[in-house]
Amino acid sequence: MKLSLKRLFGRSMTGGVKLAAAPAASSPRQAGRQTLLVAIALLLALVGAIAGGYYFVMRPETLKIAVGPTNSDDVRVVQTLTHAFAQTHGHVRLKLIQTDGAVASADALSQGKVDLAIIRGDLDVPKNAQAVATLRKNVVVIWVPAPAKGKKKSGARITKISQVAGHRIGVVGRTEANVNLLKVILQQSGVDPNKVDVVQFPAAEASEAIRNQKADVYLAAGPVNSKITADAIAASAKDGGEPTFLAIDSAEAIAQNHPVYESAEIPSGAFGGSPERPDDEVKTISFNHHIVARKGLSESTVAALTRQLFAARQQLLTEFPLAAKIETPDTDKDAVIPAHPGAAAFVDGEEKTFLDKYSDYIWWTLMALSATGSLGAWFAGYLKRDERTNNGHLRERLLDMIAVARRSESTDELDVLQSEADTILRDTLHCFEDGAIPEGALTAFNIALEQFHRAVADRKLVLATIAQSLPRAGAQLRAAGTL
């Protein structure tokens, strides 16, 4: 009886099993480049954000300051400070806005047209104004010019303010504030303001008006070392005669009734001359010129401004003596003009440090960095999802190949499977290097790969054994056929 090899071994050795096509693998190198580009983009965005924040915090801030009138001492002081701030590259810079005077400067601040202003303390202070510094103290000077030689004056010579009724009083400066100041002094001294004739002269024309005897008594308000006042008093000395200075005996009462004024004294020789003018201390009142800031101005900005202001005062002392008159503001709660919190922090030594000012920003930046890192990690994982999915298909394919290898009837087929397994191994290692799969997945893949190699080795051994048995089986069949 003749037996067929097909019936003996069940199926043909060459028939084989059709292999399933492996899914196309994505390029691991391309996925790696995408991840690198995303990381670089995130890093550049972070660096840009940090650089932008640093520039925002450290950039110079220019503040508009209203001051006037033109060619006044106040304007010259601000011009000098503006130049000093620019030279020292301070955080705060000044832009001078010239006005007609303290009233116009106060209006500009009140309307929000400027950040800073120089105002008189005895005027209506804007509700949004807070003191940064006292620019200078002004004293009131009232004097009677010396009589001209050979000219007799009718009536007794004026030696007291109470004697000015019926006379003409010249006020140096066009501002109405000086006229109001004169009225306060007259009323407190028992003189009806309606019984005097008031005439005002521009500061530049005061000396000429005095020489032409335009008034009997004069009033000026300004710093003790004011050149305008000194020149006007010098013009009052005639033919060897000296002007007579009138004391404000009611200075304490005025200060009590009007808190913006203080009782003061004009020191002997304050206005120069020989003999000294005055020849003795003269009782008077004083008021302040303030540098004020609008209420909404940043506390850190005003603190930096105040610090620069007093640093510049020391530098400019020899170059510009008026800068030495700058004083710290009154930080008491009952001050006539409340101090700006930034200026008060500088004066009281409570100015915030860098960490105090920017700790919140630093904390939020760290939170943003953490969120950015998490987002970047998620995004990187999102970009690698296709790579992970593809590698999962390759692992499943490797498991299917184990079963195929165990049923294979050809060494050529096993070699094809082995070549495919090598390709799967290479792609899996690339995925692991790119971080697309974890170490645990690589371990599981290694176990599957070992099983595949064993299946191939076992099947090749079986096929070799079968190949050796075929000649013997044929001989047996031929012998059986001859029987």
Short mmCIF file of C-alpha atoms in Angstrom, two decimals:
data_model
loop_
_atom_site.label_atom_id
_atom_site.label_comp_id
_atom_site.label_asym_id
_atom_site.label_seq_id
_atom_site.Cartn_x
_atom_site.Cartn_y
_atom_site.Cartn_z
CA MET A 1 0.00 0.00 0.00
CA LYS A 2 1.34 3.27 -1.08
CA LEU A 3 1.24 6.13 1.49
CA SER A 4 1.49 9.77 0.52
CA LEU A 5 3.76 12.19 2.31
CA LYS A 6 0.80 14.52 2.71
CA ARG A 7 -1.16 11.93 4.63
CA LEU A 8 1.94 10.99 6.68
CA PHE A 9 2.77 14.57 7.78
CA GLY A 10 -0.70 16.09 7.41
CA ARG A 11 0.18 19.06 5.17
CA SER A 12 2.68 20.15 2.56
CA MET A 13 6.11 21.39 3.68
CA THR A 14 6.07 24.06 1.04
CA GLY A 15 2.49 25.23 1.47
CA GLY A 16 3.37 27.32 4.49
CA VAL A 17 1.15 29.80 6.26
CA LYS A 18 0.40 33.23 4.76
CA LEU A 19 1.96 35.97 6.96
CA ALA A 20 -0.06 38.99 8.00
CA ALA A 21 1.40 42.26 6.82
CA ALA A 22 2.96 44.27 9.67
CA PRO A 23 1.63 47.84 10.09
CA ALA A 24 3.86 50.55 8.72
CA ALA A 25 6.05 52.00 11.45
CA SER A 26 6.35 55.73 11.90
CA SER A 27 9.84 57.24 11.85
CA PRO A 28 11.22 57.48 15.43
CA ARG A 29 13.78 60.06 14.31
CA GLN A 30 11.04 62.32 12.98
CA ALA A 31 9.08 62.04 16.22
CA GLY A 32 12.25 62.86 18.16
CA ARG A 33 12.85 65.97 16.09
CA GLN A 34 9.27 67.12 16.69
CA THR A 35 9.71 66.70 20.43
CA LEU A 36 13.01 68.63 20.36
CA LEU A 37 11.45 71.49 18.39
CA VAL A 38 8.56 71.72 20.84
CA ALA A 39 10.98 71.77 23.79
CA ILE A 40 13.05 74.52 22.15
CA ALA A 41 9.90 76.55 21.43
CA LEU A 42 8.77 76.27 25.05
CA LEU A 43 12.23 77.23 26.29
CA LEU A 44 12.35 80.28 24.03
CA ALA A 45 8.87 81.31 25.16
CA LEU A 46 9.97 81.01 28.79
CA VAL A 47 13.14 83.03 28.19
CA GLY A 48 11.10 85.67 26.37
CA ALA A 49 8.61 85.88 29.23
CA ILE A 50 11.40 86.27 31.80
CA ALA A 51 13.17 88.91 29.69
CA GLY A 52 9.91 90.77 29.17
CA GLY A 53 9.14 90.70 32.88
CA TYR A 54 12.62 91.95 33.74
CA TYR A 55 12.32 94.81 31.25
CA PHE A 56 8.87 95.69 32.58
CA VAL A 57 10.13 95.86 36.16
CA MET A 58 13.49 97.55 35.51
CA ARG A 59 12.65 99.92 32.67
CA PRO A 60 13.01 103.64 33.49
CA GLU A 61 9.75 105.36 34.33
CA THR A 62 9.25 108.97 33.26
CA LEU A 63 7.04 111.15 35.45
CA LYS A 64 5.59 114.48 34.32
CA ILE A 65 6.08 117.26 36.87
CA ALA A 66 4.23 120.60 36.65
CA VAL A 67 6.17 123.64 37.89
CA GLY A 68 6.13 127.38 37.27
CA PRO A 69 6.35 130.20 36.59
CA THR A 70 9.05 130.35 33.91
CA ASN A 71 12.56 131.25 35.13
CA SER A 72 11.57 130.77 38.77
CA ASP A 73 13.79 129.08 41.34
CA ASP A 74 11.45 126.09 41.35
CA VAL A 75 11.89 125.58 37.61
CA ARG A 76 15.66 125.74 37.94
CA VAL A 77 15.63 123.18 40.75
CA VAL A 78 13.52 120.75 38.71
CA GLN A 79 15.72 121.25 35.64
CA THR A 80 18.77 120.41 37.72
CA LEU A 81 17.10 117.34 39.20
CA THR A 82 15.99 116.18 35.74
CA HIS A 83 19.56 116.36 34.51
CA ALA A 84 20.90 114.58 37.60
CA PHE A 85 18.37 111.72 37.30
CA ALA A 86 19.31 111.19 33.65
CA GLN A 87 23.05 111.19 34.43
CA THR A 88 22.74 108.63 37.22
CA HIS A 89 20.45 106.40 35.09
CA GLY A 90 17.88 106.30 37.87
CA HIS A 91 14.71 104.22 37.69
CA VAL A 92 12.65 107.43 37.70
CA ARG A 93 13.11 110.21 35.14
CA LEU A 94 11.44 113.63 35.16
CA LYS A 95 9.74 115.51 32.34
CA LEU A 96 9.24 119.19 33.16
CA ILE A 97 5.85 120.71 32.29
CA GLN A 98 6.03 124.49 32.77
CA THR A 99 2.96 126.33 34.06
CA ASP A 100 2.03 129.89 35.01
CA GLY A 101 2.55 129.17 38.69
CA ALA A 102 1.64 127.03 41.68
CA VAL A 103 -2.12 127.38 41.10
CA ALA A 104 -1.85 126.16 37.50
CA SER A 105 0.44 123.32 38.61
CA ALA A 106 -2.10 122.23 41.23
CA ASP A 107 -4.87 122.29 38.60
CA ALA A 108 -2.79 120.14 36.24
CA LEU A 109 -2.31 117.53 38.97
CA SER A 110 -5.96 117.65 39.96
CA GLN A 111 -7.00 117.00 36.36
CA GLY A 112 -4.58 114.09 36.03
CA LYS A 113 -2.48 115.77 33.32
CA VAL A 114 0.74 115.27 35.29
CA ASP A 115 2.12 112.81 37.84
CA LEU A 116 3.87 115.37 40.08
CA ALA A 117 3.53 119.06 40.82
CA ILE A 118 5.18 121.76 42.91
CA ILE A 119 2.53 123.63 44.87
CA ARG A 120 2.31 126.18 47.66
CA GLY A 121 1.17 124.82 50.96
CA ASP A 122 -1.09 127.83 51.64
CA LEU A 123 -3.18 127.26 48.52
CA ASP A 124 -6.05 124.82 48.01
CA VAL A 125 -4.34 121.44 47.81
CA PRO A 126 -5.81 119.02 45.23
CA LYS A 127 -7.70 116.14 46.81
CA ASN A 128 -5.58 113.64 44.92
CA ALA A 129 -2.26 115.18 46.05
CA GLN A 130 0.09 113.44 48.49
CA ALA A 131 3.40 114.88 49.66
CA VAL A 132 6.71 113.52 48.39
CA ALA A 133 9.07 116.16 49.76
CA THR A 134 9.21 119.73 51.01
CA LEU A 135 11.04 121.59 48.28
CA ARG A 136 11.70 124.70 50.33
CA LYS A 137 10.40 126.96 53.08
CA ASN A 138 9.27 130.45 52.14
CA VAL A 139 9.36 133.34 54.54
CA VAL A 140 7.29 136.49 54.34
CA VAL A 141 9.29 139.72 54.26
CA ILE A 142 7.57 143.07 54.81
CA TRP A 143 9.66 146.23 54.66
CA VAL A 144 9.54 149.98 54.19
CA PRO A 145 12.09 151.54 51.76
CA ALA A 146 14.47 154.16 53.03
CA PRO A 147 13.21 157.71 52.32
CA ALA A 148 14.85 159.50 49.43
CA LYS A 149 17.44 162.16 50.40
CA GLY A 150 15.97 165.61 50.69
CA LYS A 151 12.43 164.35 50.43
CA LYS A 152 10.27 164.57 53.50
CA LYS A 153 7.54 162.09 54.11
CA SER A 154 4.20 163.22 55.39
CA GLY A 155 3.25 161.59 58.70
CA ALA A 156 5.27 159.32 60.98
CA ARG A 157 7.57 156.69 59.51
CA ILE A 158 6.03 153.20 59.44
CA THR A 159 7.67 150.83 61.92
CA LYS A 160 4.79 148.41 62.63
CA ILE A 161 2.26 146.55 60.51
CA SER A 162 -0.55 148.18 62.48
CA GLN A 163 0.50 151.50 60.94
CA VAL A 164 0.05 150.53 57.27
CA ALA A 165 -3.63 151.55 57.08
CA GLY A 166 -4.12 154.23 54.44
CA HIS A 167 -0.89 153.37 52.62
CA ARG A 168 -0.10 151.61 49.35
CA ILE A 169 1.38 148.15 49.70
CA GLY A 170 3.35 146.65 46.82
CA VAL A 171 3.25 142.86 46.48
CA VAL A 172 6.11 141.21 44.60
CA GLY A 173 4.79 138.61 42.16
CA ARG A 174 1.61 138.30 40.14
CA THR A 175 0.11 135.39 42.05
CA GLU A 176 -3.12 136.10 43.91
CA ALA A 177 -1.86 133.85 46.72
CA ASN A 178 0.51 136.58 47.95
CA VAL A 179 -2.38 139.07 48.10
CA ASN A 180 -4.43 136.61 50.14
CA LEU A 181 -1.44 136.08 52.40
CA LEU A 182 -1.20 139.85 52.97
CA LYS A 183 -4.88 139.96 53.93
CA VAL A 184 -4.38 137.21 56.52
CA ILE A 185 -1.49 139.16 58.08
CA LEU A 186 -3.42 142.46 58.08
CA GLN A 187 -6.52 140.96 59.64
CA GLN A 188 -4.56 139.23 62.39
CA SER A 189 -2.66 142.50 63.03
CA GLY A 190 -5.87 144.49 63.41
CA VAL A 191 -5.75 146.28 60.05
CA ASP A 192 -8.76 146.31 57.75
CA PRO A 193 -7.55 145.03 54.33
CA ASN A 194 -9.99 147.42 52.67
CA LYS A 195 -8.08 150.38 54.10
CA VAL A 196 -4.89 149.66 52.17
CA ASP A 197 -4.21 150.00 48.47
CA VAL A 198 -2.62 146.83 47.08
CA VAL A 199 -0.59 146.89 43.87
CA GLN A 200 1.26 143.89 42.38
CA PHE A 201 4.52 143.89 40.43
CA PRO A 202 6.05 141.08 38.39
CA ALA A 203 9.09 139.66 40.17
CA ALA A 204 11.36 140.87 37.37
CA GLU A 205 10.05 144.43 37.71
CA ALA A 206 10.06 144.67 41.51
CA SER A 207 13.41 146.47 41.84
CA GLU A 208 12.44 149.07 39.23
CA ALA A 209 9.07 149.67 40.90
CA ILE A 210 10.78 150.24 44.24
CA ARG A 211 13.24 152.73 42.75
CA ASN A 212 10.29 154.62 41.24
CA GLN A 213 8.53 154.63 44.61
CA LYS A 214 5.37 152.89 43.38
CA ALA A 215 4.36 151.95 46.94
CA ASP A 216 5.03 152.80 50.57
CA VAL A 217 5.39 149.24 51.92
CA TYR A 218 6.42 146.03 50.17
CA LEU A 219 5.77 142.34 50.72
CA ALA A 220 7.69 139.43 49.21
CA ALA A 221 7.43 135.70 49.87
CA GLY A 222 10.19 133.31 48.98
CA PRO A 223 13.24 131.45 50.27
CA VAL A 224 15.47 133.29 52.74
CA ASN A 225 18.26 133.23 50.14
CA SER A 226 16.00 134.36 47.28
CA LYS A 227 17.89 136.61 44.87
CA ILE A 228 14.65 138.30 43.80
CA THR A 229 13.89 139.36 47.38
CA ALA A 230 17.49 140.38 48.08
CA ASP A 231 17.60 142.56 44.94
CA ALA A 232 14.29 144.21 45.82
CA ILE A 233 15.49 145.01 49.34
CA ALA A 234 18.80 146.33 47.98
CA ALA A 235 16.81 148.66 45.71
CA SER A 236 15.04 149.98 48.84
CA ALA A 237 18.29 151.36 50.26
CA LYS A 238 18.60 154.98 49.14
CA ASP A 239 21.21 157.62 49.75
CA GLY A 240 22.78 155.76 52.64
CA GLY A 241 19.42 155.01 54.24
CA GLU A 242 18.41 151.45 55.03
CA PRO A 243 14.96 149.85 54.68
CA THR A 244 12.92 149.15 57.78
CA PHE A 245 11.78 145.55 58.31
CA LEU A 246 8.34 145.07 59.87
CA ALA A 247 7.95 142.19 62.28
CA ILE A 248 4.79 140.07 62.21
CA ASP A 249 4.09 140.07 65.93
CA SER A 250 0.97 137.95 65.50
CA ALA A 251 2.91 135.08 63.84
CA GLU A 252 1.95 132.51 66.54
CA ALA A 253 -1.70 133.44 66.30
CA ILE A 254 -1.64 133.16 62.51
CA ALA A 255 0.00 129.72 62.73
CA GLN A 256 -2.61 128.59 65.22
CA ASN A 257 -5.53 129.83 63.13
CA HIS A 258 -4.05 128.75 59.81
CA PRO A 259 -2.13 125.43 60.11
CA VAL A 260 -0.50 125.90 56.70
CA TYR A 261 1.63 128.71 58.17
CA GLU A 262 4.35 128.46 60.78
CA SER A 263 5.90 131.04 63.03
CA ALA A 264 9.47 131.78 61.90
CA GLU A 265 12.32 134.26 62.12
CA ILE A 266 14.42 135.94 59.45
CA PRO A 267 18.04 135.73 60.64
CA SER A 268 20.23 138.81 60.85
CA GLY A 269 22.05 139.55 57.59
CA ALA A 270 19.85 137.16 55.56
CA PHE A 271 19.71 139.61 52.63
CA GLY A 272 23.34 140.74 52.72
CA GLY A 273 24.35 144.38 52.53
CA SER A 274 26.58 146.53 54.66
CA PRO A 275 25.30 147.12 57.24
CA GLU A 276 23.51 143.78 57.41
CA ARG A 277 19.91 143.52 56.25
CA PRO A 278 18.18 143.07 58.57
CA ASP A 279 20.42 144.13 61.40
CA ASP A 280 18.58 141.90 63.84
CA GLU A 281 16.24 138.86 63.76
CA VAL A 282 12.78 139.65 62.46
CA LYS A 283 9.68 137.73 63.47
CA THR A 284 7.61 136.46 60.55
CA ILE A 285 5.64 133.50 59.21
CA SER A 286 6.65 130.80 56.75
CA PHE A 287 4.96 128.29 54.51
CA ASN A 288 6.18 125.40 52.40
CA HIS A 289 6.49 124.61 48.73
CA HIS A 290 5.79 120.89 48.30
CA ILE A 291 6.56 118.30 45.68
CA VAL A 292 3.34 116.30 45.54
CA ALA A 293 2.32 113.18 43.63
CA ARG A 294 -1.09 112.09 42.51
CA LYS A 295 -2.64 109.58 44.85
CA GLY A 296 -2.76 106.66 42.41
CA LEU A 297 0.95 106.72 41.60
CA SER A 298 2.74 103.45 42.37
CA GLU A 299 4.19 103.20 45.87
CA SER A 300 7.42 101.64 44.60
CA THR A 301 7.78 104.39 41.98
CA VAL A 302 7.38 107.18 44.54
CA ALA A 303 9.77 105.43 46.93
CA ALA A 304 12.39 105.28 44.14
CA LEU A 305 11.71 108.95 43.30
CA THR A 306 12.17 109.99 46.94
CA ARG A 307 15.39 108.01 47.25
CA GLN A 308 16.81 109.57 44.07
CA LEU A 309 15.66 113.01 45.16
CA PHE A 310 17.61 113.01 48.40
CA ALA A 311 20.62 111.32 46.82
CA ALA A 312 20.72 114.09 44.21
CA ARG A 313 20.39 116.73 46.91
CA GLN A 314 23.75 115.76 48.33
CA GLN A 315 25.37 115.69 44.90
CA LEU A 316 24.00 119.08 43.88
CA LEU A 317 24.66 120.93 47.11
CA THR A 318 27.70 122.82 45.82
CA GLU A 319 26.42 123.24 42.28
CA PHE A 320 22.93 124.42 43.16
CA PRO A 321 22.47 125.53 46.78
CA LEU A 322 18.67 125.64 46.50
CA ALA A 323 18.65 121.84 46.20
CA ALA A 324 19.93 121.68 49.79
CA LYS A 325 16.58 123.08 50.98
CA ILE A 326 14.72 119.89 50.07
CA GLU A 327 13.37 118.19 53.18
CA THR A 328 11.45 115.00 53.91
CA PRO A 329 7.64 115.28 54.09
CA ASP A 330 5.66 115.23 57.31
CA THR A 331 4.63 111.59 57.77
CA ASP A 332 2.29 112.23 60.72
CA LYS A 333 -1.30 111.22 60.17
CA ASP A 334 -2.53 114.74 60.94
CA ALA A 335 -0.18 116.42 58.44
CA VAL A 336 -1.69 119.23 56.36
CA ILE A 337 -0.76 117.32 53.20
CA PRO A 338 -0.64 113.56 53.83
CA ALA A 339 2.58 111.91 52.76
CA HIS A 340 2.46 109.48 49.85
CA PRO A 341 2.86 105.89 51.16
CA GLY A 342 5.96 105.43 48.97
CA ALA A 343 7.63 108.56 50.37
CA ALA A 344 6.59 107.64 53.92
CA ALA A 345 8.09 104.15 53.51
CA PHE A 346 11.40 105.69 52.45
CA VAL A 347 11.41 108.23 55.31
CA ASP A 348 10.42 105.67 57.96
CA GLY A 349 12.87 103.05 56.69
CA GLU A 350 10.08 100.67 55.71
CA GLU A 351 10.75 100.58 51.99
CA LYS A 352 9.99 97.15 50.57
CA THR A 353 12.82 94.92 49.42
CA PHE A 354 12.91 93.22 46.04
CA LEU A 355 11.39 90.05 47.49
CA ASP A 356 8.70 92.03 49.32
CA LYS A 357 7.68 93.78 46.12
CA TYR A 358 7.93 90.87 43.72
CA SER A 359 7.35 87.76 45.84
CA ASP A 360 3.86 87.36 44.40
CA TYR A 361 5.20 87.64 40.87
CA ILE A 362 7.93 85.11 41.64
CA TRP A 363 5.39 82.68 43.13
CA TRP A 364 3.08 83.00 40.15
CA THR A 365 6.05 82.61 37.81
CA LEU A 366 7.02 79.36 39.52
CA MET A 367 3.43 78.18 39.26
CA ALA A 368 3.42 79.11 35.59
CA LEU A 369 6.69 77.24 35.04
CA SER A 370 5.26 74.18 36.76
CA ALA A 371 2.12 74.37 34.66
CA THR A 372 4.22 74.90 31.54
CA GLY A 373 6.33 71.86 32.38
CA SER A 374 3.23 69.73 32.91
CA LEU A 375 1.71 71.02 29.70
CA GLY A 376 4.96 70.36 27.86
CA ALA A 377 5.10 66.82 29.20
CA TRP A 378 1.51 66.21 28.18
CA PHE A 379 2.12 67.71 24.75
CA ALA A 380 5.25 65.62 24.27
CA GLY A 381 3.27 62.53 25.25
CA TYR A 382 0.50 63.59 22.88
CA LEU A 383 2.98 63.82 20.02
CA LYS A 384 4.24 60.31 20.82
CA ARG A 385 0.81 58.69 21.05
CA ASP A 386 1.03 57.41 17.48
CA GLU A 387 4.48 56.00 18.21
CA ARG A 388 3.19 54.20 21.32
CA THR A 389 0.16 52.88 19.46
CA ASN A 390 2.30 51.65 16.58
CA ASN A 391 4.71 49.96 18.99
CA GLY A 392 1.79 48.26 20.68
CA HIS A 393 0.74 46.84 17.30
CA LEU A 394 4.31 45.63 16.72
CA ARG A 395 4.31 43.82 20.07
CA GLU A 396 1.00 42.15 19.21
CA ARG A 397 2.45 41.22 15.84
CA LEU A 398 5.44 39.61 17.57
CA LEU A 399 3.09 37.49 19.70
CA ASP A 400 1.23 36.38 16.57
CA MET A 401 4.56 35.52 14.97
CA ILE A 402 5.28 33.07 17.81
CA ALA A 403 2.24 31.03 16.83
CA VAL A 404 3.17 31.29 13.13
CA ALA A 405 6.71 30.12 13.85
CA ARG A 406 5.44 27.05 15.74
CA ARG A 407 3.31 26.03 12.73
CA SER A 408 5.84 26.94 10.06
CA GLU A 409 6.84 24.19 7.61
CA SER A 410 9.76 25.99 5.97
CA THR A 411 13.05 27.38 7.18
CA ASP A 412 12.72 30.14 4.62
CA GLU A 413 9.51 31.20 6.27
CA LEU A 414 11.24 31.20 9.65
CA ASP A 415 14.03 33.35 8.24
CA VAL A 416 11.44 35.88 7.03
CA LEU A 417 9.88 35.92 10.46
CA GLN A 418 13.30 36.38 12.02
CA SER A 419 14.04 39.36 9.76
CA GLU A 420 10.69 40.93 10.67
CA ALA A 421 11.42 40.40 14.36
CA ASP A 422 14.74 42.23 13.94
CA THR A 423 12.91 45.22 12.41
CA ILE A 424 10.40 45.22 15.27
CA LEU A 425 13.26 45.13 17.78
CA ARG A 426 14.99 48.11 16.14
CA ASP A 427 11.79 50.22 16.13
CA THR A 428 11.04 49.30 19.75
CA LEU A 429 14.49 50.38 20.90
CA HIS A 430 14.07 53.73 19.08
CA CYS A 431 10.72 54.23 20.81
CA PHE A 432 12.32 53.54 24.17
CA GLU A 433 15.14 56.02 23.49
CA ASP A 434 12.59 58.69 22.51
CA GLY A 435 10.65 58.07 25.70
CA ALA A 436 7.54 56.89 23.87
CA ILE A 437 7.39 53.65 25.89
CA PRO A 438 8.37 53.04 29.53
CA GLU A 439 10.92 50.55 30.79
CA GLY A 440 8.18 48.14 31.86
CA ALA A 441 6.88 47.92 28.29
CA LEU A 442 10.43 47.21 27.08
CA THR A 443 10.71 44.35 29.61
CA ALA A 444 7.43 42.84 28.40
CA PHE A 445 8.65 43.12 24.80
CA ASN A 446 11.90 41.35 25.74
CA ILE A 447 9.94 38.41 27.19
CA ALA A 448 7.90 38.14 23.98
CA LEU A 449 11.05 38.33 21.88
CA GLU A 450 12.70 35.50 23.84
CA GLN A 451 9.61 33.34 23.35
CA PHE A 452 9.74 34.04 19.64
CA HIS A 453 13.41 33.05 19.38
CA ARG A 454 12.71 29.83 21.25
CA ALA A 455 9.77 29.04 19.01
CA VAL A 456 11.90 29.60 15.90
CA ALA A 457 14.78 27.53 17.28
CA ASP A 458 12.44 24.69 18.30
CA ARG A 459 10.67 24.70 14.94
CA LYS A 460 13.94 24.65 13.02
CA LEU A 461 15.03 21.66 15.07
CA VAL A 462 11.75 19.88 14.26
CA LEU A 463 12.09 20.67 10.57
CA ALA A 464 15.68 19.37 10.55
CA THR A 465 14.58 16.11 12.20
CA ILE A 466 11.79 15.66 9.66
CA ALA A 467 14.18 16.30 6.79
CA GLN A 468 16.51 13.54 8.08
CA SER A 469 13.58 11.06 8.43
CA LEU A 470 12.31 11.45 4.87
CA PRO A 471 14.90 9.18 3.12
CA ARG A 472 14.25 6.37 5.59
CA ALA A 473 10.50 6.67 5.19
CA GLY A 474 10.80 6.56 1.38
CA ALA A 475 12.93 3.47 1.53
CA GLN A 476 10.39 1.79 3.79
CA LEU A 477 7.61 2.66 1.39
CA ARG A 478 9.48 1.36 -1.60
CA ALA A 479 10.25 -1.91 0.25
CA ALA A 480 6.64 -2.29 1.22
CA GLY A 481 5.60 -1.81 -2.41
CA THR A 482 7.74 -4.68 -3.60
CA LEU A 483 6.38 -7.09 -1.10
#
